[in-house]
Amino acid sequence: MKFIHTADWHLGKMVHGLHMTEDQSYILQQFLNIVKQEKPDAVIVAGDLYDRAIPPKEAVDLLDNIFTSISKKFEIPLIAISGNHDSPNRLRFGSSLFRKHQLHLTTHLEEAFTPIRIGTSETAHIYTIPYTEPFEARQYFEDDTITTHQQAMERIINEITNKMDYSAINILVSHAFIRGGTETDSEEQLTMVGNTPSIDSRLFQPFDYIALGHLHRSQYVDDEKIRYSGSILKYSFSEAKDTKSVTVVDVSKAEKKIKQIPLQPKRDLKWISGYFDEIITGSILPPTEDYIGIELLDDGQLIDPVSKLRTIYPNLLHLEKRTMKNDNRTTEQESIRKKREMSHEELFAAFYNDIKGQAISTERKKIIQEVTERLMHEEREID
């Protein structure tokens, strides 16, 4: 079976206050050309189709255009799941009708256990697990012991593999944070507040390929078959040196071939560092309409450097001075990393201890857990 794996489109996203819809439309037209040329048996989109639960109209129209082209015009099966940025209920709208045109949208956990069958020379079974919070798995399985993403995924995988046909090509699609994956700054908003979705890659060994979304850097984790396709565009300056791509996979029970096809953005995202006098001459980077971030090495005050720099870099998005990057920033980043390993309840308990100077009581911990789960229900619109 040959399929294209992509993820993390984040349609409707803004980068440093700039709407990215035009750039996303440009790159997705390029993606359609790749689909047309490769003629895959299926296209897989592993979550975060939108950047927020209520996307702007332009983002909805763009997704509709791309999905219609693939499933109706090209007549290629399209399999997509909701990510943690998507609204499961909104994305689910019309899904029963869409299946008639080979467009399969999985947004709720109960849909994860029935494989989507793609007929090729070998039968392929595609299992789709949308982004799932521990409380959702806890409610679905009626199991109060499920409190972490690891425990939730263990239970989900066990449910699938107990009934899986091992003679078929088994592909898993998931939107999750696999331990050992490399993050970028554009995921900080996904994992900044506790309960990081950290999952052991060994859970996925029974599958022939694991198509992942959530991390924006194209990579595999521990095994080449456990792979993030990465985002379609650079959404932070930490990705400036990355090459964005889509992953083409040709897999059978005997072997798998994996290749990456680079995506060429309309405007690249670049980061440069130097003294103002060097940069303004264009000696470090020639004038360009690419999106630019600049670190200035000058010690003294500069008069209106942004306006002057925009004469050669009209799409200058960010400017900072090196003096701002000191040991305090390193300490802050280490603190952020530690907080990512904490649950919502642990974060609140730490905050409570800082403010009150004493540990939070067991009774109040229970209240915080109930309030947190209710808020997450409302945010994700899970019935």
mmCIF file of C-alpha atoms in Angstrom:
data_model
loop_
_atom_site.group_PDB
_atom_site.id
_atom_site.type_symbol
_atom_site.label_atom_id
_atom_site.label_comp_id
_atom_site.label_asym_id
_atom_site.label_seq_id
_atom_site.Cartn_x
_atom_site.Cartn_y
_atom_site.Cartn_z
ATOM 1 C CA MET A 1 0.000 0.000 0.000
ATOM 2 C CA LYS A 2 1.232 3.455 -0.902
ATOM 3 C CA PHE A 3 0.035 6.470 1.052
ATOM 4 C CA ILE A 4 1.008 10.065 1.816
ATOM 5 C CA HIS A 5 1.404 11.048 5.447
ATOM 6 C CA THR A 6 1.014 14.678 6.499
ATOM 7 C CA ALA A 7 -0.126 16.494 9.645
ATOM 8 C CA ASP A 8 -0.265 19.751 11.583
ATOM 9 C CA TRP A 9 -1.656 22.054 8.919
ATOM 10 C CA HIS A 10 -2.892 24.507 11.589
ATOM 11 C CA LEU A 11 -5.123 26.327 9.131
ATOM 12 C CA GLY A 12 -6.020 29.783 10.407
ATOM 13 C CA LYS A 13 -2.766 30.171 12.318
ATOM 14 C CA MET A 14 -1.111 33.505 13.019
ATOM 15 C CA VAL A 15 2.674 33.837 13.388
ATOM 16 C CA HIS A 16 3.875 36.972 15.183
ATOM 17 C CA GLY A 17 0.520 38.608 14.416
ATOM 18 C CA LEU A 18 0.574 37.654 10.727
ATOM 19 C CA HIS A 19 -2.217 35.580 9.181
ATOM 20 C CA MET A 20 -0.701 32.581 7.388
ATOM 21 C CA THR A 21 -3.714 31.645 5.240
ATOM 22 C CA GLU A 22 -2.173 32.828 1.964
ATOM 23 C CA ASP A 23 1.010 30.861 2.654
ATOM 24 C CA GLN A 24 -0.988 27.801 3.707
ATOM 25 C CA SER A 25 -3.085 27.948 0.540
ATOM 26 C CA TYR A 26 0.086 28.151 -1.559
ATOM 27 C CA ILE A 27 1.726 25.158 0.140
ATOM 28 C CA LEU A 28 -1.441 23.044 0.028
ATOM 29 C CA GLN A 29 -1.798 23.615 -3.711
ATOM 30 C CA GLN A 30 1.743 22.269 -3.924
ATOM 31 C CA PHE A 31 0.618 19.356 -1.775
ATOM 32 C CA LEU A 32 -2.234 18.641 -4.199
ATOM 33 C CA ASN A 33 0.288 18.499 -7.044
ATOM 34 C CA ILE A 34 2.299 15.927 -5.077
ATOM 35 C CA VAL A 35 -0.840 13.849 -4.490
ATOM 36 C CA LYS A 36 -1.707 14.041 -8.184
ATOM 37 C CA GLN A 37 1.810 12.988 -9.196
ATOM 38 C CA GLU A 38 2.289 10.201 -6.624
ATOM 39 C CA LYS A 39 -1.213 8.675 -7.062
ATOM 40 C CA PRO A 40 -1.283 7.104 -3.579
ATOM 41 C CA ASP A 41 -3.824 4.568 -2.394
ATOM 42 C CA ALA A 42 -4.702 6.944 0.452
ATOM 43 C CA VAL A 43 -3.829 10.287 2.056
ATOM 44 C CA ILE A 44 -3.456 10.465 5.849
ATOM 45 C CA VAL A 45 -3.667 13.713 7.841
ATOM 46 C CA ALA A 46 -2.666 13.078 11.459
ATOM 47 C CA GLY A 47 -4.478 15.890 13.228
ATOM 48 C CA ASP A 48 -4.394 19.631 13.929
ATOM 49 C CA LEU A 49 -6.166 20.499 10.706
ATOM 50 C CA TYR A 50 -7.083 23.848 12.245
ATOM 51 C CA ASP A 51 -5.138 26.011 14.678
ATOM 52 C CA ARG A 52 -8.060 26.587 17.021
ATOM 53 C CA ALA A 53 -11.434 25.157 17.905
ATOM 54 C CA ILE A 54 -13.357 27.888 16.049
ATOM 55 C CA PRO A 55 -11.352 28.538 12.878
ATOM 56 C CA PRO A 56 -11.853 31.595 10.649
ATOM 57 C CA LYS A 57 -13.996 31.234 7.529
ATOM 58 C CA GLU A 58 -10.943 31.395 5.244
ATOM 59 C CA ALA A 59 -9.440 28.374 6.981
ATOM 60 C CA VAL A 60 -12.677 26.380 6.696
ATOM 61 C CA ASP A 61 -12.976 27.212 2.997
ATOM 62 C CA LEU A 62 -9.362 26.186 2.389
ATOM 63 C CA LEU A 63 -9.786 22.829 4.132
ATOM 64 C CA ASP A 64 -13.006 22.200 2.212
ATOM 65 C CA ASN A 65 -11.240 22.922 -1.083
ATOM 66 C CA ILE A 66 -8.301 20.609 -0.372
ATOM 67 C CA PHE A 67 -10.383 17.750 1.011
ATOM 68 C CA THR A 68 -12.848 17.978 -1.878
ATOM 69 C CA SER A 69 -10.030 17.884 -4.429
ATOM 70 C CA ILE A 70 -8.478 14.766 -2.909
ATOM 71 C CA SER A 71 -11.590 12.732 -2.147
ATOM 72 C CA LYS A 72 -13.903 13.790 -4.981
ATOM 73 C CA LYS A 73 -11.735 15.099 -7.824
ATOM 74 C CA PHE A 74 -8.827 12.655 -7.433
ATOM 75 C CA GLU A 75 -11.064 9.941 -5.919
ATOM 76 C CA ILE A 76 -8.387 9.031 -3.384
ATOM 77 C CA PRO A 77 -9.419 7.861 0.109
ATOM 78 C CA LEU A 78 -8.588 10.510 2.696
ATOM 79 C CA ILE A 79 -8.173 9.606 6.364
ATOM 80 C CA ALA A 80 -7.926 12.391 8.949
ATOM 81 C CA ILE A 81 -8.139 12.663 12.728
ATOM 82 C CA SER A 82 -8.710 15.559 15.089
ATOM 83 C CA GLY A 83 -5.739 16.970 16.987
ATOM 84 C CA ASN A 84 -5.687 18.851 20.255
ATOM 85 C CA HIS A 85 -6.183 22.146 18.418
ATOM 86 C CA ASP A 86 -9.313 20.905 16.642
ATOM 87 C CA SER A 87 -12.869 20.879 17.942
ATOM 88 C CA PRO A 88 -13.989 17.219 17.716
ATOM 89 C CA ASN A 89 -17.670 18.105 17.416
ATOM 90 C CA ARG A 90 -17.220 20.777 14.747
ATOM 91 C CA LEU A 91 -14.854 18.609 12.732
ATOM 92 C CA ARG A 92 -17.284 15.705 12.995
ATOM 93 C CA PHE A 93 -20.095 17.583 11.249
ATOM 94 C CA GLY A 94 -21.078 15.803 8.035
ATOM 95 C CA SER A 95 -18.670 12.899 8.571
ATOM 96 C CA SER A 96 -21.310 10.239 7.788
ATOM 97 C CA LEU A 97 -21.999 11.892 4.444
ATOM 98 C CA PHE A 98 -18.291 12.354 3.731
ATOM 99 C CA ARG A 99 -17.600 8.610 3.988
ATOM 100 C CA LYS A 100 -19.563 8.076 0.775
ATOM 101 C CA HIS A 101 -16.801 10.047 -0.937
ATOM 102 C CA GLN A 102 -14.033 8.120 0.864
ATOM 103 C CA LEU A 103 -13.384 10.935 3.334
ATOM 104 C CA HIS A 104 -12.958 9.430 6.799
ATOM 105 C CA LEU A 105 -12.825 11.866 9.737
ATOM 106 C CA THR A 106 -12.187 10.355 13.173
ATOM 107 C CA THR A 107 -12.854 12.753 16.021
ATOM 108 C CA HIS A 108 -14.066 10.637 18.965
ATOM 109 C CA LEU A 109 -12.481 7.702 20.741
ATOM 110 C CA GLU A 110 -15.295 5.240 20.083
ATOM 111 C CA GLU A 111 -14.440 5.397 16.369
ATOM 112 C CA ALA A 112 -10.832 4.282 16.905
ATOM 113 C CA PHE A 113 -11.483 0.545 17.228
ATOM 114 C CA THR A 114 -12.987 -0.144 13.805
ATOM 115 C CA PRO A 115 -10.307 -0.081 11.096
ATOM 116 C CA ILE A 116 -10.713 1.712 7.800
ATOM 117 C CA ARG A 117 -10.059 -0.883 5.103
ATOM 118 C CA ILE A 118 -8.208 0.164 1.980
ATOM 119 C CA GLY A 119 -8.188 -2.388 -0.820
ATOM 120 C CA THR A 120 -4.758 -2.789 -2.449
ATOM 121 C CA SER A 121 -2.763 -5.852 -3.510
ATOM 122 C CA GLU A 122 -2.605 -6.510 0.248
ATOM 123 C CA THR A 123 -5.456 -5.479 2.522
ATOM 124 C CA ALA A 124 -4.592 -2.476 4.655
ATOM 125 C CA HIS A 125 -6.315 -1.772 7.963
ATOM 126 C CA ILE A 126 -5.951 1.816 9.179
ATOM 127 C CA TYR A 127 -6.696 2.487 12.853
ATOM 128 C CA THR A 128 -7.324 6.126 13.693
ATOM 129 C CA ILE A 129 -6.896 7.487 17.233
ATOM 130 C CA PRO A 130 -7.862 11.160 17.593
ATOM 131 C CA TYR A 131 -6.142 13.269 20.224
ATOM 132 C CA THR A 132 -7.449 11.882 23.509
ATOM 133 C CA GLU A 133 -7.168 13.345 26.990
ATOM 134 C CA PRO A 134 -6.853 10.871 29.894
ATOM 135 C CA PHE A 135 -10.278 11.864 31.258
ATOM 136 C CA GLU A 136 -11.866 10.936 27.906
ATOM 137 C CA ALA A 137 -10.294 7.471 27.983
ATOM 138 C CA ARG A 138 -11.222 7.133 31.661
ATOM 139 C CA GLN A 139 -14.865 7.839 30.867
ATOM 140 C CA TYR A 140 -14.964 5.661 27.745
ATOM 141 C CA PHE A 141 -13.480 2.603 29.460
ATOM 142 C CA GLU A 142 -15.124 3.406 32.830
ATOM 143 C CA ASP A 143 -11.741 2.939 34.455
ATOM 144 C CA ASP A 144 -10.746 5.400 37.199
ATOM 145 C CA THR A 145 -7.133 4.156 37.149
ATOM 146 C CA ILE A 146 -6.474 5.957 33.837
ATOM 147 C CA THR A 147 -4.887 9.271 34.788
ATOM 148 C CA THR A 148 -2.062 9.756 32.259
ATOM 149 C CA HIS A 149 -1.686 9.789 28.491
ATOM 150 C CA GLN A 150 0.541 6.709 28.744
ATOM 151 C CA GLN A 151 -2.155 4.748 30.570
ATOM 152 C CA ALA A 152 -4.841 5.935 28.158
ATOM 153 C CA MET A 153 -2.833 4.905 25.091
ATOM 154 C CA GLU A 154 -1.944 1.539 26.638
ATOM 155 C CA ARG A 155 -5.624 0.769 27.105
ATOM 156 C CA ILE A 156 -6.531 1.945 23.598
ATOM 157 C CA ILE A 157 -3.741 -0.047 21.932
ATOM 158 C CA ASN A 158 -4.610 -3.184 23.898
ATOM 159 C CA GLU A 159 -8.221 -2.869 22.773
ATOM 160 C CA ILE A 160 -7.099 -2.615 19.132
ATOM 161 C CA THR A 161 -4.416 -5.305 19.099
ATOM 162 C CA ASN A 162 -6.605 -7.875 20.852
ATOM 163 C CA LYS A 163 -8.853 -7.893 17.762
ATOM 164 C CA MET A 164 -6.295 -6.975 15.080
ATOM 165 C CA ASP A 165 -5.789 -9.102 11.966
ATOM 166 C CA TYR A 166 -2.032 -9.563 11.870
ATOM 167 C CA SER A 167 -2.120 -10.911 8.302
ATOM 168 C CA ALA A 168 -3.168 -7.451 7.062
ATOM 169 C CA ILE A 169 -1.030 -4.322 6.774
ATOM 170 C CA ASN A 170 -1.859 -2.507 10.006
ATOM 171 C CA ILE A 171 -1.360 1.257 10.105
ATOM 172 C CA LEU A 172 -1.970 3.429 13.141
ATOM 173 C CA VAL A 173 -2.771 7.150 12.915
ATOM 174 C CA SER A 174 -2.411 9.136 16.129
ATOM 175 C CA HIS A 175 -1.934 12.664 17.423
ATOM 176 C CA ALA A 176 0.289 12.340 20.452
ATOM 177 C CA PHE A 177 3.612 13.249 22.031
ATOM 178 C CA ILE A 178 5.956 10.270 21.863
ATOM 179 C CA ARG A 179 8.759 10.286 24.420
ATOM 180 C CA GLY A 180 12.052 11.119 22.715
ATOM 181 C CA GLY A 181 10.533 13.284 19.994
ATOM 182 C CA THR A 182 12.110 16.685 19.341
ATOM 183 C CA GLU A 183 9.898 19.691 20.013
ATOM 184 C CA THR A 184 9.987 23.191 18.561
ATOM 185 C CA ASP A 185 8.837 26.540 19.951
ATOM 186 C CA SER A 186 5.613 26.372 17.951
ATOM 187 C CA GLU A 187 4.423 23.496 20.144
ATOM 188 C CA GLU A 188 4.868 25.397 23.405
ATOM 189 C CA GLN A 189 1.222 26.398 23.401
ATOM 190 C CA LEU A 190 0.249 22.737 23.005
ATOM 191 C CA THR A 191 2.139 21.459 26.030
ATOM 192 C CA MET A 192 2.825 24.580 28.090
ATOM 193 C CA VAL A 193 0.090 23.842 30.585
ATOM 194 C CA GLY A 194 0.646 20.517 32.378
ATOM 195 C CA ASN A 195 -0.372 16.952 31.615
ATOM 196 C CA THR A 196 2.069 16.589 28.740
ATOM 197 C CA PRO A 197 1.034 13.734 26.436
ATOM 198 C CA SER A 198 4.213 11.688 26.946
ATOM 199 C CA ILE A 199 3.919 8.136 25.557
ATOM 200 C CA ASP A 200 6.406 5.257 25.215
ATOM 201 C CA SER A 201 7.085 4.340 21.576
ATOM 202 C CA ARG A 202 7.231 0.618 22.418
ATOM 203 C CA LEU A 203 3.438 0.547 22.550
ATOM 204 C CA PHE A 204 3.335 0.832 18.748
ATOM 205 C CA GLN A 205 5.500 -2.138 17.797
ATOM 206 C CA PRO A 206 2.580 -4.369 16.639
ATOM 207 C CA PHE A 207 1.814 -1.958 13.763
ATOM 208 C CA ASP A 208 3.520 -1.827 10.362
ATOM 209 C CA TYR A 209 3.589 1.979 10.291
ATOM 210 C CA ILE A 210 2.598 4.689 12.761
ATOM 211 C CA ALA A 211 1.568 8.021 11.192
ATOM 212 C CA LEU A 212 1.933 10.676 13.860
ATOM 213 C CA GLY A 213 0.946 14.288 14.267
ATOM 214 C CA HIS A 214 1.625 16.865 17.014
ATOM 215 C CA LEU A 215 5.378 17.553 16.773
ATOM 216 C CA HIS A 216 6.225 20.006 14.003
ATOM 217 C CA ARG A 217 9.664 18.682 13.099
ATOM 218 C CA SER A 218 9.790 15.793 10.607
ATOM 219 C CA GLN A 219 11.374 12.856 12.450
ATOM 220 C CA TYR A 220 11.086 9.279 13.539
ATOM 221 C CA VAL A 221 11.224 8.139 17.169
ATOM 222 C CA ASP A 222 13.219 4.999 18.035
ATOM 223 C CA ASP A 223 12.088 3.164 14.884
ATOM 224 C CA GLU A 224 11.758 4.438 11.305
ATOM 225 C CA LYS A 225 8.161 3.224 11.157
ATOM 226 C CA ILE A 226 7.159 5.494 14.091
ATOM 227 C CA ARG A 227 7.175 8.805 12.297
ATOM 228 C CA TYR A 228 6.088 12.420 12.508
ATOM 229 C CA SER A 229 5.592 14.013 9.093
ATOM 230 C CA GLY A 230 5.993 17.473 10.640
ATOM 231 C CA SER A 231 4.019 20.630 9.916
ATOM 232 C CA ILE A 232 3.545 21.932 6.380
ATOM 233 C CA LEU A 233 5.092 25.323 7.185
ATOM 234 C CA LYS A 234 7.566 26.776 9.658
ATOM 235 C CA TYR A 235 5.529 28.262 12.480
ATOM 236 C CA SER A 236 8.398 29.442 14.714
ATOM 237 C CA PHE A 237 11.955 30.666 14.293
ATOM 238 C CA SER A 238 13.202 27.533 16.052
ATOM 239 C CA GLU A 239 12.263 25.769 12.781
ATOM 240 C CA ALA A 240 14.221 28.191 10.573
ATOM 241 C CA LYS A 241 16.781 25.544 9.575
ATOM 242 C CA ASP A 242 14.204 22.795 9.057
ATOM 243 C CA THR A 243 12.995 21.557 5.689
ATOM 244 C CA LYS A 244 9.263 20.961 5.612
ATOM 245 C CA SER A 245 8.012 17.953 3.694
ATOM 246 C CA VAL A 246 5.366 15.295 3.284
ATOM 247 C CA THR A 247 6.134 11.622 3.789
ATOM 248 C CA VAL A 248 5.382 9.038 1.111
ATOM 249 C CA VAL A 249 5.203 5.480 2.421
ATOM 250 C CA ASP A 250 5.035 2.275 0.389
ATOM 251 C CA VAL A 251 4.482 -0.549 2.848
ATOM 252 C CA SER A 252 3.804 -4.258 2.637
ATOM 253 C CA LYS A 253 4.132 -7.097 5.131
ATOM 254 C CA ALA A 254 7.573 -7.817 3.681
ATOM 255 C CA GLU A 255 9.099 -4.334 3.481
ATOM 256 C CA LYS A 256 8.525 -0.595 3.611
ATOM 257 C CA LYS A 257 9.914 2.271 1.567
ATOM 258 C CA ILE A 258 9.796 5.771 3.015
ATOM 259 C CA LYS A 259 10.679 8.997 1.235
ATOM 260 C CA GLN A 260 10.180 12.652 2.014
ATOM 261 C CA ILE A 261 9.149 15.172 -0.623
ATOM 262 C CA PRO A 262 10.205 18.727 0.311
ATOM 263 C CA LEU A 263 7.676 21.559 0.348
ATOM 264 C CA GLN A 264 8.773 24.934 -1.007
ATOM 265 C CA PRO A 265 7.000 27.819 0.746
ATOM 266 C CA LYS A 266 6.001 31.037 -0.965
ATOM 267 C CA ARG A 267 7.992 32.881 1.719
ATOM 268 C CA ASP A 268 10.564 31.115 3.864
ATOM 269 C CA LEU A 269 11.087 31.779 7.587
ATOM 270 C CA LYS A 270 14.682 32.797 8.353
ATOM 271 C CA TRP A 271 16.711 33.854 11.394
ATOM 272 C CA ILE A 272 19.844 35.990 11.223
ATOM 273 C CA SER A 273 22.244 37.367 13.817
ATOM 274 C CA GLY A 274 24.693 40.238 13.458
ATOM 275 C CA TYR A 275 25.483 43.918 13.980
ATOM 276 C CA PHE A 276 23.030 46.474 12.619
ATOM 277 C CA ASP A 277 25.547 48.038 10.196
ATOM 278 C CA GLU A 278 26.273 44.629 8.670
ATOM 279 C CA ILE A 279 22.665 43.582 8.402
ATOM 280 C CA ILE A 280 21.379 46.845 6.883
ATOM 281 C CA THR A 281 23.833 46.495 3.966
ATOM 282 C CA GLY A 282 22.448 43.090 3.095
ATOM 283 C CA SER A 283 25.870 41.459 3.497
ATOM 284 C CA ILE A 284 24.550 38.801 5.893
ATOM 285 C CA LEU A 285 21.292 38.219 4.023
ATOM 286 C CA PRO A 286 20.389 39.912 0.720
ATOM 287 C CA PRO A 287 17.094 41.846 0.595
ATOM 288 C CA THR A 288 14.192 39.434 0.585
ATOM 289 C CA GLU A 289 10.437 39.155 1.142
ATOM 290 C CA ASP A 290 10.899 36.047 3.279
ATOM 291 C CA TYR A 291 9.761 36.194 6.896
ATOM 292 C CA ILE A 292 12.707 37.346 8.978
ATOM 293 C CA GLY A 293 13.726 37.243 12.628
ATOM 294 C CA ILE A 294 16.814 39.212 13.667
ATOM 295 C CA GLU A 295 19.098 39.139 16.678
ATOM 296 C CA LEU A 296 21.144 42.335 16.976
ATOM 297 C CA LEU A 297 24.566 42.119 18.612
ATOM 298 C CA ASP A 298 24.922 45.890 19.152
ATOM 299 C CA ASP A 299 25.367 47.124 22.732
ATOM 300 C CA GLY A 300 24.308 50.758 22.261
ATOM 301 C CA GLN A 301 20.933 52.312 21.535
ATOM 302 C CA LEU A 302 19.651 52.313 17.945
ATOM 303 C CA ILE A 303 17.153 54.807 16.558
ATOM 304 C CA ASP A 304 14.111 53.101 15.005
ATOM 305 C CA PRO A 305 15.950 49.979 13.763
ATOM 306 C CA VAL A 306 12.716 48.196 12.771
ATOM 307 C CA SER A 307 11.663 50.793 10.171
ATOM 308 C CA LYS A 308 15.169 50.896 8.703
ATOM 309 C CA LEU A 309 15.477 47.118 8.520
ATOM 310 C CA ARG A 310 12.066 46.804 6.874
ATOM 311 C CA THR A 311 13.375 48.769 3.888
ATOM 312 C CA ILE A 312 15.255 45.596 2.910
ATOM 313 C CA TYR A 313 13.215 43.028 4.852
ATOM 314 C CA PRO A 314 9.567 44.127 4.480
ATOM 315 C CA ASN A 315 8.394 40.975 6.281
ATOM 316 C CA LEU A 316 10.515 41.446 9.393
ATOM 317 C CA LEU A 317 8.504 39.701 12.121
ATOM 318 C CA HIS A 318 10.757 39.829 15.159
ATOM 319 C CA LEU A 319 13.724 41.838 16.403
ATOM 320 C CA GLU A 320 15.676 41.336 19.615
ATOM 321 C CA LYS A 321 19.040 42.266 21.106
ATOM 322 C CA ARG A 322 21.460 39.668 22.380
ATOM 323 C CA THR A 323 21.616 41.360 25.788
ATOM 324 C CA MET A 324 18.081 40.105 26.302
ATOM 325 C CA LYS A 325 19.294 36.520 26.037
ATOM 326 C CA ASN A 326 21.021 35.894 29.344
ATOM 327 C CA ASP A 327 21.253 33.252 32.023
ATOM 328 C CA ASN A 328 17.789 34.184 33.278
ATOM 329 C CA ARG A 329 16.313 33.090 29.969
ATOM 330 C CA THR A 330 18.088 29.724 30.216
ATOM 331 C CA THR A 331 16.743 29.299 33.735
ATOM 332 C CA GLU A 332 13.252 30.183 32.535
ATOM 333 C CA GLN A 333 13.429 27.593 29.744
ATOM 334 C CA GLU A 334 14.497 24.918 32.235
ATOM 335 C CA SER A 335 11.559 25.865 34.449
ATOM 336 C CA ILE A 336 9.216 25.559 31.466
ATOM 337 C CA ARG A 337 10.544 22.102 30.645
ATOM 338 C CA LYS A 338 9.921 20.943 34.207
ATOM 339 C CA LYS A 339 6.383 22.325 34.171
ATOM 340 C CA ARG A 340 5.642 20.385 30.994
ATOM 341 C CA GLU A 341 6.114 17.177 32.969
ATOM 342 C CA MET A 342 3.493 18.190 35.526
ATOM 343 C CA SER A 343 -0.243 17.528 35.398
ATOM 344 C CA HIS A 344 -2.779 20.337 35.674
ATOM 345 C CA GLU A 345 -3.383 19.374 39.293
ATOM 346 C CA GLU A 346 0.363 19.320 40.085
ATOM 347 C CA LEU A 347 0.807 22.755 38.537
ATOM 348 C CA PHE A 348 -1.998 24.173 40.652
ATOM 349 C CA ALA A 349 -0.630 22.469 43.760
ATOM 350 C CA ALA A 350 2.779 24.079 43.134
ATOM 351 C CA PHE A 351 1.111 27.466 42.601
ATOM 352 C CA TYR A 352 -0.938 27.014 45.776
ATOM 353 C CA ASN A 353 2.187 26.172 47.760
ATOM 354 C CA ASP A 354 3.984 29.272 46.396
ATOM 355 C CA ILE A 355 1.101 31.559 47.358
ATOM 356 C CA LYS A 356 -0.038 30.009 50.649
ATOM 357 C CA GLY A 357 3.264 28.597 51.861
ATOM 358 C CA GLN A 358 1.657 25.221 52.567
ATOM 359 C CA ALA A 359 0.625 22.082 50.714
ATOM 360 C CA ILE A 360 -2.869 21.888 49.274
ATOM 361 C CA SER A 361 -5.282 19.574 51.092
ATOM 362 C CA THR A 362 -6.592 16.310 49.603
ATOM 363 C CA GLU A 363 -10.133 17.709 49.543
ATOM 364 C CA ARG A 364 -9.077 20.779 47.571
ATOM 365 C CA LYS A 365 -7.022 18.612 45.192
ATOM 366 C CA LYS A 366 -10.204 16.710 44.362
ATOM 367 C CA ILE A 367 -12.074 19.953 43.703
ATOM 368 C CA ILE A 368 -9.321 21.177 41.378
ATOM 369 C CA GLN A 369 -9.393 17.887 39.472
ATOM 370 C CA GLU A 370 -13.174 18.123 39.000
ATOM 371 C CA VAL A 371 -12.993 21.756 37.860
ATOM 372 C CA THR A 372 -10.110 20.998 35.459
ATOM 373 C CA GLU A 373 -11.954 18.126 33.824
ATOM 374 C CA ARG A 374 -15.142 20.187 33.469
ATOM 375 C CA LEU A 375 -13.225 23.014 31.791
ATOM 376 C CA MET A 376 -11.489 20.592 29.425
ATOM 377 C CA HIS A 377 -14.866 19.085 28.539
ATOM 378 C CA GLU A 378 -16.153 22.530 27.643
ATOM 379 C CA GLU A 379 -13.037 23.497 25.704
ATOM 380 C CA ARG A 380 -12.984 20.322 23.626
ATOM 381 C CA GLU A 381 -16.788 20.187 23.341
ATOM 382 C CA ILE A 382 -16.916 16.474 24.184
ATOM 383 C CA ASP A 383 -20.455 15.276 24.855
#
